[in-house]
Short mmCIF file of C-alpha atoms in Angstrom, two decimals:
data_model
loop_
_atom_site.label_atom_id
_atom_site.label_comp_id
_atom_site.label_asym_id
_atom_site.label_seq_id
_atom_site.Cartn_x
_atom_site.Cartn_y
_atom_site.Cartn_z
CA UNK E 1 90.91 141.28 49.20
CA UNK E 2 91.85 139.95 52.89
CA UNK E 3 94.66 137.73 53.02
CA UNK E 4 93.97 134.43 55.01
CA UNK E 5 95.57 131.42 56.36
CA UNK E 6 93.92 128.07 55.90
CA UNK E 7 94.45 126.99 59.60
CA UNK E 8 95.63 128.97 62.59
CA UNK E 9 96.84 127.23 65.81
CA UNK E 10 96.01 128.40 69.25
CA UNK E 11 98.42 126.95 71.85
CA UNK E 12 97.21 126.99 75.48
CA UNK E 13 100.41 127.65 77.54
CA UNK E 14 99.26 129.45 80.60
CA UNK E 15 98.93 126.64 83.03
CA UNK E 16 100.40 126.74 86.54
CA UNK E 17 101.35 123.13 86.63
CA UNK E 18 100.99 122.85 90.29
CA UNK E 19 101.51 118.95 90.41
CA UNK E 20 105.12 119.64 89.30
CA UNK E 21 105.62 121.49 92.68
CA UNK E 22 109.03 123.37 92.92
CA UNK E 23 109.67 122.97 89.16
CA UNK E 24 106.84 125.41 88.37
CA UNK E 25 107.14 127.83 91.33
CA UNK E 26 108.57 130.60 89.07
CA UNK E 27 107.78 129.41 85.33
CA UNK E 28 104.84 128.23 83.45
CA UNK E 29 104.54 124.46 82.82
CA UNK E 30 105.23 124.66 79.16
CA UNK E 31 108.56 126.41 79.92
CA UNK E 32 109.88 123.50 82.00
CA UNK E 33 113.13 122.07 80.68
CA UNK E 34 113.01 118.57 79.17
CA UNK E 35 115.41 116.06 77.57
CA UNK E 36 118.64 117.95 78.02
CA UNK E 37 118.04 120.81 75.44
CA UNK E 38 114.47 121.20 75.13
CA UNK E 39 111.46 122.86 76.93
CA UNK E 40 108.09 121.09 76.88
CA UNK E 41 106.56 123.83 74.46
CA UNK E 42 109.14 122.83 71.79
CA UNK E 43 107.12 119.77 70.98
CA UNK E 44 103.67 121.44 69.91
CA UNK E 45 105.66 124.41 68.23
CA UNK E 46 107.66 121.78 66.25
CA UNK E 47 104.82 119.72 65.37
CA UNK E 48 103.01 123.03 63.85
CA UNK E 49 105.88 123.87 61.72
CA UNK E 50 106.48 120.25 60.56
CA UNK E 51 102.91 119.98 59.81
CA UNK E 52 102.80 123.17 57.63
CA UNK E 53 101.05 125.43 60.17
CA UNK E 54 103.03 128.79 60.37
CA UNK E 55 100.68 130.82 62.30
CA UNK E 56 100.49 130.14 66.07
CA UNK E 57 99.01 132.06 68.90
CA UNK E 58 100.74 131.07 72.29
CA UNK E 59 98.26 132.00 75.21
CA UNK E 60 100.26 132.66 78.22
CA UNK E 61 99.12 133.69 81.71
CA UNK E 62 100.98 132.10 84.83
CA UNK E 63 104.60 133.29 85.20
CA UNK E 64 105.05 133.99 81.52
CA UNK E 65 108.41 135.86 81.55
CA UNK E 66 110.67 132.85 80.90
CA UNK E 67 108.39 131.27 78.32
CA UNK E 68 107.99 134.52 76.48
CA UNK E 69 111.89 135.01 76.37
CA UNK E 70 112.39 131.59 75.26
CA UNK E 71 109.95 131.76 72.35
CA UNK E 72 111.23 135.20 71.36
CA UNK E 73 110.55 135.96 67.68
CA UNK E 74 110.04 132.20 66.89
CA UNK E 75 113.23 131.90 64.78
CA UNK E 76 114.37 128.35 66.17
CA UNK E 77 111.01 126.86 64.99
CA UNK E 78 110.91 128.90 61.54
CA UNK E 79 108.06 130.82 62.96
CA UNK E 80 109.51 134.21 62.49
CA UNK E 81 107.28 135.25 59.65
CA UNK E 82 106.14 138.60 58.19
CA UNK E 83 102.73 137.26 57.85
CA UNK E 84 101.72 134.77 60.39
CA UNK E 85 104.49 133.34 62.62
CA UNK E 86 104.33 132.95 66.45
CA UNK E 87 102.54 135.48 68.71
CA UNK E 88 102.43 135.75 72.58
CA UNK E 89 98.96 136.30 73.67
CA UNK E 90 98.43 137.52 77.29
CA UNK E 91 95.19 138.59 78.97
CA UNK E 92 94.65 142.35 78.51
CA UNK E 93 92.21 145.11 79.30
CA UNK E 94 89.32 145.47 76.76
CA UNK E 95 87.00 148.28 76.36
CA UNK E 96 84.29 146.40 78.27
CA UNK E 97 86.06 144.41 80.82
CA UNK E 98 89.37 143.08 81.98
CA UNK E 99 89.95 139.61 83.36
CA UNK E 100 92.33 136.63 83.43
CA UNK E 101 91.58 133.75 81.31
CA UNK E 102 88.81 131.98 83.05
CA UNK E 103 89.14 128.49 81.39
CA UNK E 104 90.38 126.90 78.06
CA UNK E 105 87.43 128.13 76.06
CA UNK E 106 87.52 131.64 77.51
CA UNK E 107 91.20 131.94 76.72
CA UNK E 108 90.49 131.23 73.01
CA UNK E 109 87.30 133.52 73.13
CA UNK E 110 89.37 136.39 74.46
CA UNK E 111 91.64 136.08 71.38
CA UNK E 112 88.89 135.97 68.59
CA UNK E 113 90.29 139.17 67.13
CA UNK E 114 93.72 137.49 66.61
CA UNK E 115 92.15 134.41 64.92
CA UNK E 116 89.78 136.58 62.70
CA UNK E 117 92.70 138.70 61.62
CA UNK E 118 93.82 135.67 59.44
CA UNK E 119 90.30 134.75 58.41
CA UNK E 120 91.11 130.94 58.79
CA UNK E 121 88.76 128.25 57.41
CA UNK E 122 90.00 126.03 60.65
CA UNK E 123 91.42 126.44 64.12
CA UNK E 124 93.70 124.01 65.56
CA UNK E 125 93.59 124.21 69.50
CA UNK E 126 96.55 122.67 71.29
CA UNK E 127 97.77 122.04 74.87
CA UNK E 128 101.24 123.16 75.79
CA UNK E 129 102.13 120.52 78.32
CA UNK E 130 102.39 117.10 76.33
CA UNK E 131 105.31 115.33 74.82
CA UNK E 132 104.71 113.85 71.39
CA UNK E 133 105.24 114.09 67.66
CA UNK E 134 102.09 114.57 65.67
CA UNK E 135 101.34 115.59 62.08
CA UNK E 136 98.49 117.89 62.43
CA UNK E 137 98.18 118.13 58.54
CA UNK E 138 97.04 114.48 58.56
CA UNK E 139 94.46 115.28 61.20
CA UNK E 140 93.30 118.21 59.27
CA UNK E 141 92.87 115.99 56.04
CA UNK E 142 90.88 113.60 58.04
CA UNK E 143 88.59 116.45 59.46
CA UNK E 144 87.97 117.57 55.83
CA UNK E 145 87.25 114.02 54.71
CA UNK E 146 84.61 113.54 57.19
CA UNK E 147 83.10 116.78 56.81
CA UNK E 148 83.28 117.36 60.63
CA UNK E 149 82.50 120.46 62.46
CA UNK E 150 84.91 119.25 65.06
CA UNK E 151 87.55 116.70 65.26
CA UNK E 152 89.21 115.54 68.50
CA UNK E 153 92.56 113.92 68.57
CA UNK E 154 92.26 110.69 71.00
CA UNK E 155 94.47 107.88 72.07
CA UNK E 156 93.53 104.67 73.80
CA UNK E 157 94.52 104.49 77.47
CA UNK E 158 94.48 101.73 79.99
CA UNK E 159 90.98 101.20 81.44
CA UNK E 160 92.50 101.80 84.86
CA UNK E 161 93.50 105.43 83.80
CA UNK E 162 90.44 106.35 81.68
CA UNK E 163 88.68 108.10 84.50
CA UNK E 164 91.42 110.72 84.36
CA UNK E 165 90.50 111.85 80.86
CA UNK E 166 87.64 113.16 78.79
CA UNK E 167 86.37 110.03 77.13
CA UNK E 168 84.86 109.74 73.70
CA UNK E 169 82.35 107.16 72.92
CA UNK E 170 82.20 106.51 69.19
CA UNK E 171 80.17 104.90 66.41
CA UNK E 172 82.10 102.52 64.07
CA UNK E 173 82.68 105.26 61.67
CA UNK E 174 84.48 107.42 64.39
CA UNK E 175 81.72 109.83 64.87
CA UNK E 176 81.22 110.75 68.54
CA UNK E 177 77.85 110.15 70.17
CA UNK E 178 78.87 110.96 73.76
CA UNK E 179 81.51 112.98 75.41
CA UNK E 180 82.28 112.22 79.23
CA UNK E 181 84.53 114.38 81.13
CA UNK E 182 86.54 112.27 83.50
CA UNK E 183 83.77 109.52 84.17
CA UNK E 184 83.93 107.38 87.23
CA UNK E 185 82.82 104.48 85.09
CA UNK E 186 84.20 104.90 81.47
CA UNK E 187 82.36 103.04 78.70
CA UNK E 188 85.49 103.18 76.42
CA UNK E 189 89.35 103.85 76.58
CA UNK E 190 89.51 106.51 73.83
CA UNK E 191 90.75 109.61 75.64
CA UNK E 192 90.88 113.19 74.39
CA UNK E 193 94.29 114.46 73.97
CA UNK E 194 93.16 118.09 74.31
CA UNK E 195 93.94 118.49 70.61
CA UNK E 196 90.86 119.86 68.50
CA UNK E 197 90.36 121.13 64.97
CA UNK E 198 87.17 123.31 64.56
CA UNK E 199 85.58 124.95 61.56
CA UNK E 200 86.52 128.46 62.53
CA UNK E 201 83.07 129.98 62.01
CA UNK E 202 81.46 127.26 64.11
CA UNK E 203 83.96 127.62 66.75
CA UNK E 204 83.60 131.46 66.91
CA UNK E 205 79.77 131.21 67.30
CA UNK E 206 79.88 128.56 70.11
CA UNK E 207 82.57 130.63 72.00
CA UNK E 208 80.36 133.71 71.76
CA UNK E 209 77.43 131.82 73.08
CA UNK E 210 79.63 130.12 75.89
CA UNK E 211 80.81 133.61 77.01
CA UNK E 212 77.35 134.88 77.32
CA UNK E 213 76.29 131.94 79.39
CA UNK E 214 76.62 132.81 83.12
CA UNK E 215 76.42 129.11 83.97
CA UNK E 216 79.41 127.94 82.05
CA UNK E 217 82.93 127.19 83.51
CA UNK E 218 84.16 128.35 80.10
CA UNK E 219 86.04 125.06 79.51
CA UNK E 220 86.05 123.07 76.30
CA UNK E 221 85.78 119.61 77.80
CA UNK E 222 83.06 120.59 80.40
CA UNK E 223 81.12 123.06 78.23
CA UNK E 224 81.80 123.79 74.65
CA UNK E 225 82.34 120.31 73.31
CA UNK E 226 79.27 118.80 75.04
CA UNK E 227 77.23 121.78 73.90
CA UNK E 228 78.19 121.21 70.24
CA UNK E 229 77.35 117.59 70.48
CA UNK E 230 74.06 118.13 72.08
CA UNK E 231 73.39 120.57 69.34
CA UNK E 232 73.75 118.07 66.69
CA UNK E 233 77.04 119.16 65.36
CA UNK E 234 79.12 116.69 63.41
CA UNK E 235 81.97 115.54 65.67
CA UNK E 236 84.65 112.79 65.01
CA UNK E 237 87.50 111.29 66.85
CA UNK E 238 90.88 111.04 65.22
CA UNK E 239 92.84 108.17 66.64
CA UNK E 240 96.50 108.70 67.20
CA UNK E 241 98.65 105.62 67.86
CA UNK E 242 102.11 107.16 68.64
CA UNK E 243 104.03 108.10 71.66
CA UNK E 244 102.19 110.79 73.83
CA UNK E 245 102.87 111.76 77.47
CA UNK E 246 100.96 114.05 79.61
CA UNK E 247 103.88 115.42 81.73
CA UNK E 248 101.60 117.09 84.29
CA UNK E 249 103.16 115.11 87.49
CA UNK E 250 106.68 114.66 88.61
CA UNK E 251 106.50 110.91 88.01
CA UNK E 252 105.25 111.31 84.39
CA UNK E 253 107.81 114.01 83.73
CA UNK E 254 110.68 111.87 85.01
CA UNK E 255 109.48 108.84 83.06
CA UNK E 256 109.15 110.86 79.89
CA UNK E 257 112.81 111.98 80.28
CA UNK E 258 113.89 108.33 80.83
CA UNK E 259 112.01 107.30 77.78
CA UNK E 260 114.61 109.28 75.69
CA UNK E 261 117.61 106.97 76.61
CA UNK E 262 118.78 103.64 75.32
CA UNK E 263 119.79 102.46 71.77
CA UNK E 264 116.11 102.16 70.88
CA UNK E 265 114.42 104.77 72.94
CA UNK E 266 110.75 104.67 73.36
CA UNK E 267 110.62 108.27 72.16
CA UNK E 268 113.27 109.39 69.62
CA UNK E 269 114.02 113.16 69.70
CA UNK E 270 116.71 112.65 67.14
CA UNK E 271 114.35 111.59 64.32
CA UNK E 272 115.68 113.67 61.40
CA UNK E 273 112.31 113.17 59.56
CA UNK E 274 110.42 115.07 62.16
CA UNK E 275 112.86 117.44 63.79
CA UNK E 276 112.10 118.91 67.28
CA UNK E 277 113.43 122.42 67.23
CA UNK E 278 114.90 124.24 70.29
CA UNK E 279 116.98 127.27 71.16
CA UNK E 280 119.49 125.21 72.93
CA UNK E 281 122.36 123.19 71.46
CA UNK E 282 123.10 119.56 72.16
CA UNK E 283 126.68 118.21 71.91
CA UNK E 284 129.11 116.00 73.71
CA UNK E 285 130.19 117.34 77.04
CA UNK E 286 133.19 119.69 76.90
CA UNK E 287 135.14 117.63 79.39
CA UNK E 288 134.95 114.09 80.75
CA UNK E 289 137.82 113.69 83.44
CA UNK E 290 140.03 110.67 83.62
CA UNK E 291 137.71 109.27 86.35
CA UNK E 292 134.52 110.47 84.65
CA UNK E 293 131.99 107.86 83.54
CA UNK E 294 129.03 108.41 81.18
CA UNK E 295 126.53 105.55 80.54
CA UNK E 296 123.28 105.63 78.67
CA UNK E 297 122.73 109.21 79.18
CA UNK E 298 121.74 112.49 77.22
CA UNK E 299 124.28 115.27 77.95
CA UNK E 300 123.92 118.86 76.70
CA UNK E 301 126.71 121.18 75.78
CA UNK E 302 129.16 122.61 78.35
CA UNK E 303 128.91 119.68 81.00
CA UNK E 304 132.04 118.64 82.91
CA UNK E 305 131.83 115.12 84.17
CA UNK E 306 134.42 113.88 86.72
CA UNK E 307 132.19 111.48 88.50
CA UNK E 308 129.67 108.79 87.36
CA UNK E 309 126.60 109.59 85.31
CA UNK E 310 124.32 106.71 84.38
CA UNK E 311 120.77 106.62 82.92
CA UNK E 312 120.53 110.54 83.25
CA UNK E 313 119.38 113.62 81.49
CA UNK E 314 121.78 116.44 81.96
CA UNK E 315 121.12 120.02 80.86
CA UNK E 316 123.67 122.42 79.63
CA UNK E 317 126.78 123.30 81.85
CA UNK E 318 126.20 120.79 84.57
CA UNK E 319 129.17 119.88 86.66
CA UNK E 320 129.57 116.62 88.28
CA UNK E 321 132.54 116.52 90.61
CA UNK E 322 135.04 113.72 91.42
CA UNK E 323 133.54 110.75 93.19
CA UNK E 324 129.87 111.92 92.69
CA UNK E 325 127.34 109.37 91.43
CA UNK E 326 124.29 110.51 89.51
CA UNK E 327 121.96 107.74 88.35
CA UNK E 328 118.39 107.57 87.08
CA UNK E 329 118.03 111.31 87.42
CA UNK E 330 117.22 114.52 85.52
CA UNK E 331 119.58 117.48 86.30
CA UNK E 332 118.86 120.74 84.61
CA UNK E 333 121.23 123.38 83.43
CA UNK E 334 123.83 125.19 85.44
CA UNK E 335 123.60 122.75 88.35
CA UNK E 336 126.71 121.34 90.33
CA UNK E 337 126.75 117.93 91.98
CA UNK E 338 129.75 118.32 94.33
CA UNK E 339 132.37 115.62 95.26
CA UNK E 340 130.99 112.17 96.48
CA UNK E 341 127.50 113.20 96.48
CA UNK E 342 124.93 110.60 95.34
CA UNK E 343 121.75 111.70 93.36
CA UNK E 344 119.24 109.05 92.30
CA UNK E 345 115.46 108.97 91.22
CA UNK E 346 115.35 112.87 91.34
CA UNK E 347 114.65 115.85 89.06
CA UNK E 348 116.98 118.72 89.96
CA UNK E 349 116.14 122.14 88.55
CA UNK E 350 118.31 124.75 87.20
CA UNK E 351 121.08 126.35 89.07
CA UNK E 352 121.00 123.88 92.03
CA UNK E 353 124.14 123.07 94.08
CA UNK E 354 124.29 119.71 95.75
CA UNK E 355 126.93 119.65 98.47
CA UNK E 356 129.67 117.25 99.06
CA UNK E 357 128.74 113.84 100.51
CA UNK E 358 125.06 114.78 100.13
CA UNK E 359 122.51 112.00 99.41
CA UNK E 360 119.46 112.82 97.29
CA UNK E 361 116.88 110.11 96.66
CA UNK E 362 117.12 106.28 97.03
CA UNK E 363 119.53 104.30 95.10
CA UNK E 364 118.58 101.21 93.11
CA UNK E 365 114.89 101.38 93.92
CA UNK E 366 112.75 101.91 90.76
CA UNK E 367 109.66 102.12 92.92
CA UNK E 368 111.00 105.10 94.71
CA UNK E 369 108.99 108.23 94.72
CA UNK E 370 110.85 110.93 92.69
CA UNK E 371 112.66 113.88 94.63
CA UNK E 372 112.28 117.37 93.23
CA UNK E 373 114.74 120.09 94.13
CA UNK E 374 113.68 123.64 92.86
CA UNK E 375 115.49 126.33 91.00
CA UNK E 376 118.61 127.87 92.38
CA UNK E 377 118.62 126.24 95.77
CA UNK E 378 121.57 124.82 97.72
CA UNK E 379 121.78 121.48 99.54
CA UNK E 380 124.42 121.61 102.12
CA UNK E 381 127.30 119.11 102.56
CA UNK E 382 126.24 115.67 103.96
CA UNK E 383 122.55 116.60 103.91
CA UNK E 384 120.12 113.60 103.17
CA UNK E 385 117.09 114.21 101.13
CA UNK E 386 114.71 111.23 101.33
CA UNK E 387 112.56 109.93 98.48
CA UNK E 388 109.55 111.86 97.50
CA UNK E 389 110.64 115.16 99.07
CA UNK E 390 109.98 118.36 97.21
CA UNK E 391 112.00 121.45 98.09
CA UNK E 392 112.02 125.12 96.82
CA UNK E 393 114.26 126.56 99.48
CA UNK E 394 117.75 125.79 100.69
CA UNK E 395 118.43 122.74 102.78
CA UNK E 396 121.45 123.39 104.77
CA UNK E 397 121.21 120.83 107.45
#
């Protein structure tokens, strides 16, 4: 008798993340560091294990090396299982053809064999670039209760932002009567979160039909979901009312980091009832000098603070030298802010050196556009980097 899993999760993690500019030049967006000790992919992986889902396929494509190494055997998320666990799924050469993932639906289709290996009743499809805590088991229970063929997680967004999302128009019982992909004039504010639960057999049949359709763009939102709805399948919205942030832009990534700070943060990563797992330790900095000041900040293991750090997220082994001021900024692992430099409203990637007396970003201006400095670059002594600039090579003068 074939062993089976009730629900298998498929995590789409192959995105290029071009709107994050230098932060994703050499890594996939889900591998971008977040909140001092995390990477973005920690959140859906942690949600899976906290929800009792222990079989996860991670679909990678763009710059996968760092992401693959980070996930490893899945041990930090308790996903190192002999049956199930986490699996990296990259495009590969099949007998009949070889191709990159052509869209979200095609990526899942190319891994039908992986899902069928576990003979699941349900398939959970996730995006790898959102920050949130969500109990997928509760969503699955709602899916069973309604008898749906597909359930779509949705969140209410401001009307002014609704045209950026796939919008669900629903009946009073939550059933979906219309799905509009990024409508110019949205009829509702109930936005798809890119989280779907399907009855597995229905999903497989629609993916096979979509792959055979030469006119399809191979996308869930544009093709598969509207086709299911037009075919009369039973589809329901599952409303989510917690914190959820799409960190696909520099501004949203910076804001999501800032949401972690304060005595009552908007998003609490320290919630012991819903632990967010990570490979990286979080602990007090190893050294705060006699002139070092740390206020309202999240600091990872190994940092040395001899300057002023306020309203900041600092990754592991960051050095802030004497007289340097870092405010309202995200500074990722192994970066150095040298003496008397000023960094504000910026995201500084891993391994960056900011020279003495340099000025990055605009001080005391919450409306300033965020500066981005890419991985392993050097900013020369005294260099000024104005608001909104994005750099992925050295700035020496």
